[in-house]
Tab-separated table of C-alpha atoms and ligand atoms in Angstrom:
chain	number	residue	atom	x	y	z
K	1	MET	CA	84.504	39.512	58.907
K	2	TYR	CA	81.389	37.808	60.634
K	3	ASN	CA	78.842	35.962	58.841
K	4	PHE	CA	75.615	35.126	60.325
K	5	THR	CA	72.161	33.026	59.239
K	6	ILE	CA	68.851	32.704	60.970
K	7	SER	CA	67.192	29.153	60.997
K	8	ASP	CA	64.529	27.181	62.419
K	9	ASN	CA	62.090	29.947	62.270
K	10	GLY	CA	64.491	32.569	64.354
K	11	ASN	CA	65.138	29.921	66.753
K	12	ILE	CA	68.531	29.432	65.664
K	13	LEU	CA	71.634	32.387	65.041
K	14	SER	CA	74.647	30.966	63.602
K	15	ILE	CA	77.766	33.197	63.554
K	16	SER	CA	81.134	32.526	61.823
K	17	LYS	CA	83.973	34.443	61.914
K	18	ASN	CA	86.401	34.581	58.725
K	19	SER	CA	86.077	30.993	57.538
K	20	GLU	CA	85.883	29.242	60.888
K	21	ASN	CA	83.342	27.010	61.459
K	22	PRO	CA	79.975	28.684	62.593
K	23	LYS	CA	78.899	28.560	66.299
K	24	ARG	CA	75.188	28.151	66.992
K	25	PHE	CA	72.898	30.224	69.719
K	26	HIS	CA	69.543	29.574	70.887
K	27	ALA	CA	67.373	32.642	70.877
K	28	VAL	CA	66.101	32.058	74.232
K	29	TRP	CA	69.942	31.806	75.298
K	30	LEU	CA	70.796	34.962	73.688
K	31	ARG	CA	67.826	36.602	75.185
K	32	ASP	CA	68.745	35.493	78.915
K	33	ASN	CA	72.443	36.466	78.261
K	34	ALA	CA	71.486	39.831	76.875
K	35	PRO	CA	74.218	42.749	78.113
K	36	ASP	CA	71.589	45.529	78.257
K	37	SER	CA	71.328	47.415	81.187
K	38	LYS	CA	67.690	46.139	81.797
K	39	THR	CA	68.593	42.679	81.767
K	40	ARG	CA	72.123	43.202	83.668
K	41	ASP	CA	72.862	45.694	86.270
K	42	PRO	CA	75.701	47.461	84.971
K	43	GLY	CA	77.362	47.971	88.603
K	44	ASN	CA	77.420	44.013	89.778
K	45	GLY	CA	76.492	42.335	86.671
K	46	GLN	CA	73.534	40.427	88.075
K	47	ARG	CA	70.644	39.534	86.392
K	48	LEU	CA	67.528	41.868	86.548
K	49	ILE	CA	65.120	39.645	84.975
K	50	THR	CA	63.897	35.943	85.470
K	51	LEU	CA	63.481	33.356	82.872
K	52	TRP	CA	59.620	34.032	83.162
K	53	ASP	CA	59.989	37.386	82.088
K	54	ILE	CA	61.060	35.800	78.743
K	55	PRO	CA	58.325	34.462	76.492
K	56	LYS	CA	58.166	30.872	75.684
K	57	ASN	CA	57.874	31.291	71.844
K	58	ILE	CA	60.770	33.771	71.678
K	59	HIS	CA	62.533	34.092	68.435
K	60	ILE	CA	64.749	36.448	66.479
K	61	SER	CA	63.026	38.690	64.058
K	62	GLN	CA	65.716	41.016	62.852
K	63	VAL	CA	69.802	40.896	62.495
K	64	SER	CA	71.804	43.519	61.794
K	65	ILE	CA	75.920	43.777	62.183
K	66	SER	CA	77.854	46.971	62.178
K	67	ASP	CA	81.542	46.638	62.790
K	68	ASP	CA	81.822	43.978	65.985
K	69	ARG	CA	78.327	44.268	67.098
K	70	LEU	CA	75.643	42.468	66.631
K	71	LYS	CA	71.989	43.881	66.867
K	72	LEU	CA	69.010	41.460	67.455
K	73	THR	CA	65.534	42.008	67.777
K	74	PHE	CA	63.391	39.600	69.551
K	75	HIS	CA	59.588	38.978	69.008
K	76	PRO	CA	57.137	38.573	70.410
K	77	ASP	CA	58.233	41.396	72.827
K	78	ASN	CA	59.898	43.542	70.289
K	79	LYS	CA	62.883	43.787	71.974
K	80	SER	CA	66.573	44.865	70.462
K	81	ILE	CA	69.579	44.111	71.991
K	82	GLU	CA	73.238	44.624	70.935
K	83	TYR	CA	75.649	42.075	71.300
K	84	ASP	CA	79.522	42.093	71.248
K	85	ILE	CA	80.431	39.278	68.796
K	86	GLN	CA	83.462	38.423	70.364
K	87	TRP	CA	81.954	37.882	73.424
K	88	LEU	CA	79.549	35.656	72.050
K	89	LEU	CA	82.318	33.590	70.264
K	90	ASP	CA	83.765	33.504	73.677
K	91	HIS	CA	80.857	32.093	75.229
K	92	ALA	CA	79.966	29.501	72.403
K	93	TYR	CA	78.685	26.232	73.561
K	94	ASP	CA	78.145	24.847	70.102
K	95	THR	CA	81.853	22.971	70.384
K	96	THR	CA	83.090	19.671	69.780
K	97	SER	CA	85.316	19.546	72.483
K	98	LYS	CA	82.432	18.294	75.051
K	99	ASN	CA	83.166	14.147	74.213
K	100	ARG	CA	85.762	14.078	76.844
K	101	VAL	CA	86.648	10.642	78.607
K	102	GLU	CA	85.260	10.274	82.005
K	103	GLY	CA	87.696	11.673	84.402
K	104	TRP	CA	88.629	14.403	82.492
K	105	THR	CA	90.422	17.382	84.733
K	106	ALA	CA	89.989	21.169	84.274
K	107	SER	CA	92.215	22.861	82.086
K	108	HIS	CA	94.429	24.795	84.603
K	109	ILE	CA	95.248	21.510	86.506
K	110	GLU	CA	98.600	19.682	85.620
K	111	ILE	CA	98.477	15.997	87.323
K	112	TRP	CA	102.283	15.083	88.301
K	113	ASP	CA	103.826	12.063	89.884
K	114	SER	CA	107.213	12.169	92.081
K	115	LYS	CA	109.160	13.690	89.127
K	116	LEU	CA	107.468	17.026	91.079
K	117	ASN	CA	109.881	16.404	93.372
K	118	ASN	CA	112.179	18.151	91.320
K	119	ALA	CA	110.201	21.797	91.308
K	120	ILE	CA	107.970	21.546	94.534
K	121	PRO	CA	105.823	24.529	94.062
K	122	SER	CA	107.332	26.852	96.978
K	123	ALA	CA	107.310	30.362	97.765
K	124	ASP	CA	108.761	32.774	100.612
K	125	PHE	CA	105.933	33.816	103.177
K	126	ARG	CA	107.564	37.413	103.252
K	127	GLU	CA	107.223	37.988	99.686
K	128	VAL	CA	104.076	36.444	99.111
K	129	GLU	CA	102.484	38.471	102.087
K	130	LYS	CA	103.943	41.772	100.483
K	131	SER	CA	103.831	41.380	96.937
K	132	PRO	CA	100.682	40.704	94.896
K	133	SER	CA	102.264	39.338	92.114
K	134	ALA	CA	104.279	36.621	94.285
K	135	ARG	CA	100.873	36.089	95.841
K	136	GLN	CA	99.224	35.216	92.535
K	137	ASN	CA	101.872	33.228	91.667
K	138	TRP	CA	101.726	31.067	94.671
K	139	LEU	CA	97.880	30.898	94.393
K	140	GLN	CA	98.409	29.823	90.831
K	141	ASN	CA	100.541	26.908	91.466
K	142	ILE	CA	98.221	25.661	93.995
K	143	ALA	CA	95.376	25.483	91.819
K	144	LYS	CA	97.654	23.976	89.410
K	145	TYR	CA	99.349	21.140	91.484
K	146	GLY	CA	96.962	21.223	94.420
K	147	PHE	CA	99.557	21.933	96.871
K	148	GLY	CA	102.083	24.551	97.604
K	149	THR	CA	104.698	25.348	100.597
K	150	LEU	CA	105.912	28.608	101.911
K	151	LYS	CA	109.338	29.096	103.739
K	152	ASN	CA	110.695	31.616	105.856
K	153	GLY	CA	107.646	32.474	108.086
K	154	PRO	CA	107.490	33.529	111.691
K	155	ILE	CA	108.006	31.028	114.109
K	156	ASP	CA	105.176	32.247	116.549
K	157	ASP	CA	102.064	30.585	117.793
K	158	LEU	CA	99.154	30.370	115.457
K	159	SER	CA	101.329	31.912	112.404
K	160	LEU	CA	98.974	29.277	110.203
K	161	MET	CA	96.243	32.182	110.600
K	162	ARG	CA	98.754	34.661	108.533
K	163	VAL	CA	98.654	32.067	105.881
K	164	VAL	CA	95.086	31.598	105.742
K	165	GLU	CA	94.516	35.434	105.492
K	166	LEU	CA	96.576	35.548	102.199
K	167	PHE	CA	93.751	33.780	100.568
K	168	GLY	CA	90.600	33.484	102.764
K	169	TYR	CA	88.974	32.292	105.794
K	170	VAL	CA	89.177	29.916	108.512
K	171	ARG	CA	86.887	26.924	108.370
K	172	GLU	CA	85.932	25.973	112.006
K	173	THR	CA	85.357	22.490	113.052
K	174	ASN	CA	84.709	20.513	116.055
K	175	TYR	CA	88.602	20.373	116.193
K	176	GLY	CA	88.466	23.970	116.677
K	177	ARG	CA	89.488	27.325	114.402
K	178	HIS	CA	92.938	25.316	114.496
K	179	PHE	CA	94.351	21.772	115.948
K	180	GLU	CA	97.479	20.728	117.391
K	181	VAL	CA	100.153	18.027	116.175
K	182	LEU	CA	102.382	17.582	118.650
K	183	THR	CA	104.493	14.845	118.952
K	184	GLU	CA	107.188	13.653	121.396
K	185	ILE	CA	109.371	11.031	120.255
K	186	ASN	CA	111.370	9.003	122.816
K	187	PRO	CA	112.181	5.465	122.792
K	188	THR	CA	109.118	4.397	124.698
K	189	ASN	CA	106.587	5.802	122.836
K	190	LEU	CA	108.061	5.257	119.375
K	191	ALA	CA	105.692	2.363	118.242
K	192	TYR	CA	103.229	4.484	118.541
K	193	THR	CA	103.672	8.125	117.957
K	194	GLY	CA	106.432	7.539	115.481
K	195	LEU	CA	104.315	5.484	113.075
K	196	GLY	CA	104.225	6.826	109.717
K	197	LEU	CA	100.510	7.398	108.318
K	198	GLN	CA	99.109	6.206	104.980
K	199	ALA	CA	98.323	9.243	102.381
K	200	HIS	CA	94.886	9.962	103.296
K	201	THR	CA	92.591	13.109	102.310
K	202	ASP	CA	91.465	14.841	105.790
K	203	ASN	CA	87.679	14.641	107.551
K	204	PRO	CA	86.032	12.614	104.394
K	205	TYR	CA	83.298	12.369	106.966
K	206	ARG	CA	82.252	16.074	106.722
K	207	ASP	CA	79.966	17.086	103.855
K	208	PRO	CA	81.071	19.422	102.582
K	209	VAL	CA	84.439	18.307	103.114
K	210	PRO	CA	86.875	20.870	103.871
K	211	THR	CA	88.638	21.916	100.742
K	212	ILE	CA	91.599	23.375	102.018
K	213	GLN	CA	94.066	22.380	104.534
K	214	VAL	CA	97.249	24.560	106.303
K	215	LEU	CA	99.633	22.369	108.160
K	216	TYR	CA	102.588	24.957	109.644
K	217	CYS	CA	105.709	23.771	111.520
K	218	LEU	CA	106.530	25.238	114.380
K	219	GLU	CA	109.154	22.878	115.963
K	220	SER	CA	111.043	19.850	114.434
K	221	SER	CA	113.785	18.409	116.358
K	222	ALA	CA	112.947	14.603	115.491
K	223	ALA	CA	114.793	12.947	112.441
K	224	GLY	CA	112.598	11.331	109.993
K	225	GLY	CA	108.854	12.447	110.006
K	226	GLU	CA	109.096	14.117	106.592
K	227	ASN	CA	105.578	15.184	104.825
K	228	MET	CA	104.408	13.290	101.861
K	229	VAL	CA	101.873	13.984	99.107
K	230	VAL	CA	100.408	12.129	96.326
K	231	ASP	CA	98.005	13.520	93.577
K	232	GLY	CA	94.871	11.526	93.913
K	233	PHE	CA	93.606	12.799	90.492
K	234	LYS	CA	97.189	11.311	89.057
K	235	ALA	CA	96.251	7.825	91.241
K	236	ILE	CA	92.799	7.688	89.704
K	237	GLU	CA	94.062	8.405	86.116
K	238	ARG	CA	96.491	5.342	86.659
K	239	LEU	CA	93.449	3.355	87.871
K	240	ARG	CA	91.128	4.196	85.121
K	241	ASN	CA	93.948	3.254	82.595
K	242	GLU	CA	94.457	0.137	84.350
K	243	SER	CA	90.792	-0.784	84.310
K	244	PRO	CA	87.975	1.414	83.182
K	245	ALA	CA	85.668	-0.886	85.442
K	246	TRP	CA	87.687	-0.213	88.671
K	247	PHE	CA	87.166	3.276	87.598
K	248	GLU	CA	83.705	3.114	87.220
K	249	VAL	CA	82.791	1.293	90.307
K	250	LEU	CA	84.317	3.664	92.692
K	251	ALA	CA	82.842	6.653	90.892
K	252	LYS	CA	79.393	5.192	90.501
K	253	TYR	CA	78.677	4.037	94.241
K	254	CYS	CA	78.834	5.938	97.393
K	255	ALA	CA	81.311	5.119	100.134
K	256	ARG	CA	80.682	5.875	103.639
K	257	PHE	CA	82.673	7.668	106.271
K	258	GLU	CA	82.266	8.252	109.858
K	259	TYR	CA	84.002	9.966	112.697
K	260	SER	CA	82.255	9.230	116.031
K	261	SER	CA	83.357	10.492	119.501
K	262	ASN	CA	80.828	10.477	121.936
K	263	LYS	CA	80.905	13.795	123.482
K	264	GLU	CA	82.026	15.778	120.461
K	265	ALA	CA	80.291	14.920	117.097
K	266	THR	CA	78.902	12.228	115.150
K	267	LEU	CA	79.987	13.075	111.552
K	268	ARG	CA	78.835	10.935	108.527
K	269	ALA	CA	79.076	11.216	104.727
K	270	ARG	CA	77.840	9.174	102.185
K	271	ARG	CA	79.920	10.061	99.014
K	272	PRO	CA	82.075	8.159	96.537
K	273	MET	CA	85.700	7.632	96.848
K	274	ILE	CA	85.811	9.191	92.975
K	275	GLU	CA	83.757	12.103	92.555
K	276	LEU	CA	82.785	13.161	89.054
K	277	ALA	CA	80.817	16.159	87.766
K	278	PRO	CA	77.565	14.773	85.688
K	279	ASP	CA	79.660	15.534	82.660
K	280	GLY	CA	82.687	13.311	83.771
K	281	GLU	CA	84.593	15.906	84.875
K	282	LEU	CA	86.968	14.439	87.944
K	283	ILE	CA	86.099	16.815	90.820
K	284	GLY	CA	87.205	14.906	93.971
K	285	ILE	CA	88.834	11.923	95.942
K	286	ARG	CA	87.893	10.700	99.221
K	287	PHE	CA	90.540	8.382	100.757
K	288	ASN	CA	90.859	7.579	104.467
K	289	ASN	CA	91.107	4.099	105.651
K	290	ARG	CA	90.840	5.107	109.248
K	291	SER	CA	87.115	6.422	108.660
K	292	THR	CA	86.055	4.872	105.984
K	293	ALA	CA	82.703	2.967	107.623
K	294	ALA	CA	80.906	-0.004	106.547
K	295	ILE	CA	80.226	0.125	102.708
K	296	THR	CA	76.393	-0.823	102.517
K	297	ASP	CA	75.413	1.070	99.143
K	298	VAL	CA	77.241	-1.175	96.802
K	299	PRO	CA	74.785	-3.799	95.071
K	300	PHE	CA	76.307	-7.451	96.052
K	301	GLU	CA	76.893	-8.105	92.304
K	302	ASP	CA	79.604	-5.212	92.375
K	303	MET	CA	81.101	-5.576	95.859
K	304	GLN	CA	84.087	-7.800	94.866
K	305	THR	CA	84.719	-5.322	92.124
K	306	PHE	CA	84.520	-2.276	94.575
K	307	TYR	CA	86.984	-4.006	96.850
K	308	ASP	CA	89.471	-4.995	94.061
K	309	ALA	CA	89.229	-1.602	93.003
K	310	TYR	CA	89.606	0.280	96.279
K	311	ARG	CA	92.858	-1.933	97.123
K	312	ARG	CA	94.335	-1.175	93.737
K	313	LEU	CA	93.769	2.469	94.355
K	314	GLY	CA	95.368	2.319	97.581
K	315	GLU	CA	98.055	0.509	95.958
K	316	ILE	CA	98.756	3.005	93.658
K	317	ILE	CA	98.860	5.624	96.296
K	318	ASP	CA	101.508	3.575	98.319
K	319	ASP	CA	103.479	3.556	94.922
K	320	PRO	CA	106.732	5.783	95.707
K	321	ALA	CA	106.482	6.843	92.107
K	322	MET	CA	103.679	8.868	93.006
K	323	GLU	CA	104.985	10.593	96.146
K	324	VAL	CA	106.544	14.071	96.255
K	325	THR	CA	108.366	14.301	99.681
K	326	PHE	CA	109.419	17.567	101.585
K	327	ARG	CA	110.679	18.254	105.088
K	328	LEU	CA	109.067	21.068	107.202
K	329	SER	CA	111.503	23.094	109.511
K	330	PRO	CA	110.032	25.761	111.681
K	331	GLY	CA	108.421	28.743	110.093
K	332	GLU	CA	107.334	26.616	107.097
K	333	CYS	CA	103.960	25.579	106.171
K	334	PHE	CA	102.370	23.583	103.284
K	335	VAL	CA	98.571	24.389	102.080
K	336	ILE	CA	96.977	21.522	100.121
K	337	ASP	CA	93.664	21.188	98.374
K	338	ASN	CA	91.918	18.520	100.181
K	339	THR	CA	89.783	17.499	97.447
K	340	ARG	CA	92.456	16.349	95.430
K	341	ILE	CA	95.647	15.906	97.236
K	342	LEU	CA	96.532	13.018	99.783
K	343	HIS	CA	98.849	13.368	102.377
K	344	ALA	CA	100.868	11.350	105.046
K	345	ARG	CA	103.691	11.600	107.416
K	346	LYS	CA	106.772	9.576	107.152
K	347	ALA	CA	107.948	7.202	110.339
K	348	TYR	CA	110.232	9.156	112.974
K	349	SER	CA	113.889	7.675	113.219
K	350	GLY	CA	115.145	9.592	116.133
K	351	THR	CA	113.926	11.266	119.239
K	352	GLY	CA	113.000	14.556	119.873
K	353	THR	CA	109.654	16.851	119.321
K	354	ARG	CA	107.618	17.731	116.159
K	355	TRP	CA	104.900	20.360	116.506
K	356	LEU	CA	102.809	21.273	114.050
K	357	GLN	CA	99.513	23.555	114.000
K	358	GLY	CA	96.793	22.683	111.195
K	359	CYS	CA	93.734	24.304	110.140
K	360	TYR	CA	91.256	24.154	107.209
K	361	ALA	CA	89.762	26.724	104.939
K	362	ASP	CA	87.909	26.971	101.767
K	363	LYS	CA	89.076	26.547	98.089
K	364	ASP	CA	86.377	28.759	96.909
K	365	GLY	CA	87.876	31.526	98.880
K	366	LEU	CA	91.272	30.644	97.671
K	367	MET	CA	90.181	30.634	93.747
K	368	SER	CA	88.115	34.045	94.553
K	369	LYS	CA	91.275	35.508	95.966
K	370	LEU	CA	93.354	34.521	92.644
K	371	ALA	CA	90.688	35.668	90.282
K	372	SER	CA	90.484	38.870	92.035
K	373	LEU	CA	94.245	39.008	91.667
K	374	ASP	CA	94.205	37.969	88.168
K	375	ASN	CA	91.772	40.699	87.438
K	376	GLN	CA	93.855	43.793	89.554
K	377	LEU	CA	97.085	42.688	87.875
K	378	ASN	CA	95.985	42.235	84.195
K	379	GLU	CA	94.174	45.751	84.539
K	380	ALA	CA	97.527	47.061	85.755
K	381	ARG	CA	99.375	45.845	82.669
A	401	FE2	FE1	95.343	14.361	107.780
């Protein structure tokens, strides 16, 4: 049973279902979101009018309800439009949940620490390639945890391209469509190539940053060299809980990142280490010691706090309680959300060869593939 009231001279419509709290809508919002075929293309859902086609003084002059449909007449253009009431309630913006803490995360995300070692999101390459529901499940896990591994893939040159084809397209950079990570580990070069790498996000000097990275193992005969991932969003949550001022200083000011190779490229980005949407949603982390340039956008008064915060964030990232570790065998790979997950390689402890191929791709493509699979599989049910 729906109830409605009109107030503010026809500017506000309130709808309530049974005894639930009423939800308020503005006349201009309702008119702009009208579902009729003259406002929205029934085929592709694109809006056919501009806001300037709607009179500035628009208001609701008449309302009627039959079953679950609401019919509104707007003045001064005298246009009558029918709405599905449930659609309106599903899209209500008159909610109290908007007072969220700075650094809140989207509801489909689950942040994690080393306990996830017992449940690393993983799937079988061939199944994910063949079965839409296996692919949906794997992509859902990447959206939720920020990474996922695949096992039992082919051990052929450029197999990583088949992984990208599961959800999107390669993002080519000055490193090419893909890059080689080939390490010969022997006693003479062990000190250099066998070093572990600190957890980092890739290419923070690009804007936009590559949002997905794929690393695919083709050979792995050296001991050690495990891959390690850390949830940057969990690290940021810990930092915020320890000191809101540290969280704030890294979110408020831009750091600078740079990669310069004289012939090839000079890449620079001015972005914060903790990236928030204007409403406080945590949307990204950039953390890479090797490519952080001189930071000059922090006022003198806040620079010491900035460095204290940067140091502490690094310590949290390095804390073993944060890391999930796995060893890639030939034919195995992992896909990470480079806006959220930091990755690292542990040191080697023996001799041998390790050959990985890596490439970048786009997260919007991955999310789009997941959404289409959701639609397709929900329809089939
Ligand atoms: Fe990397």
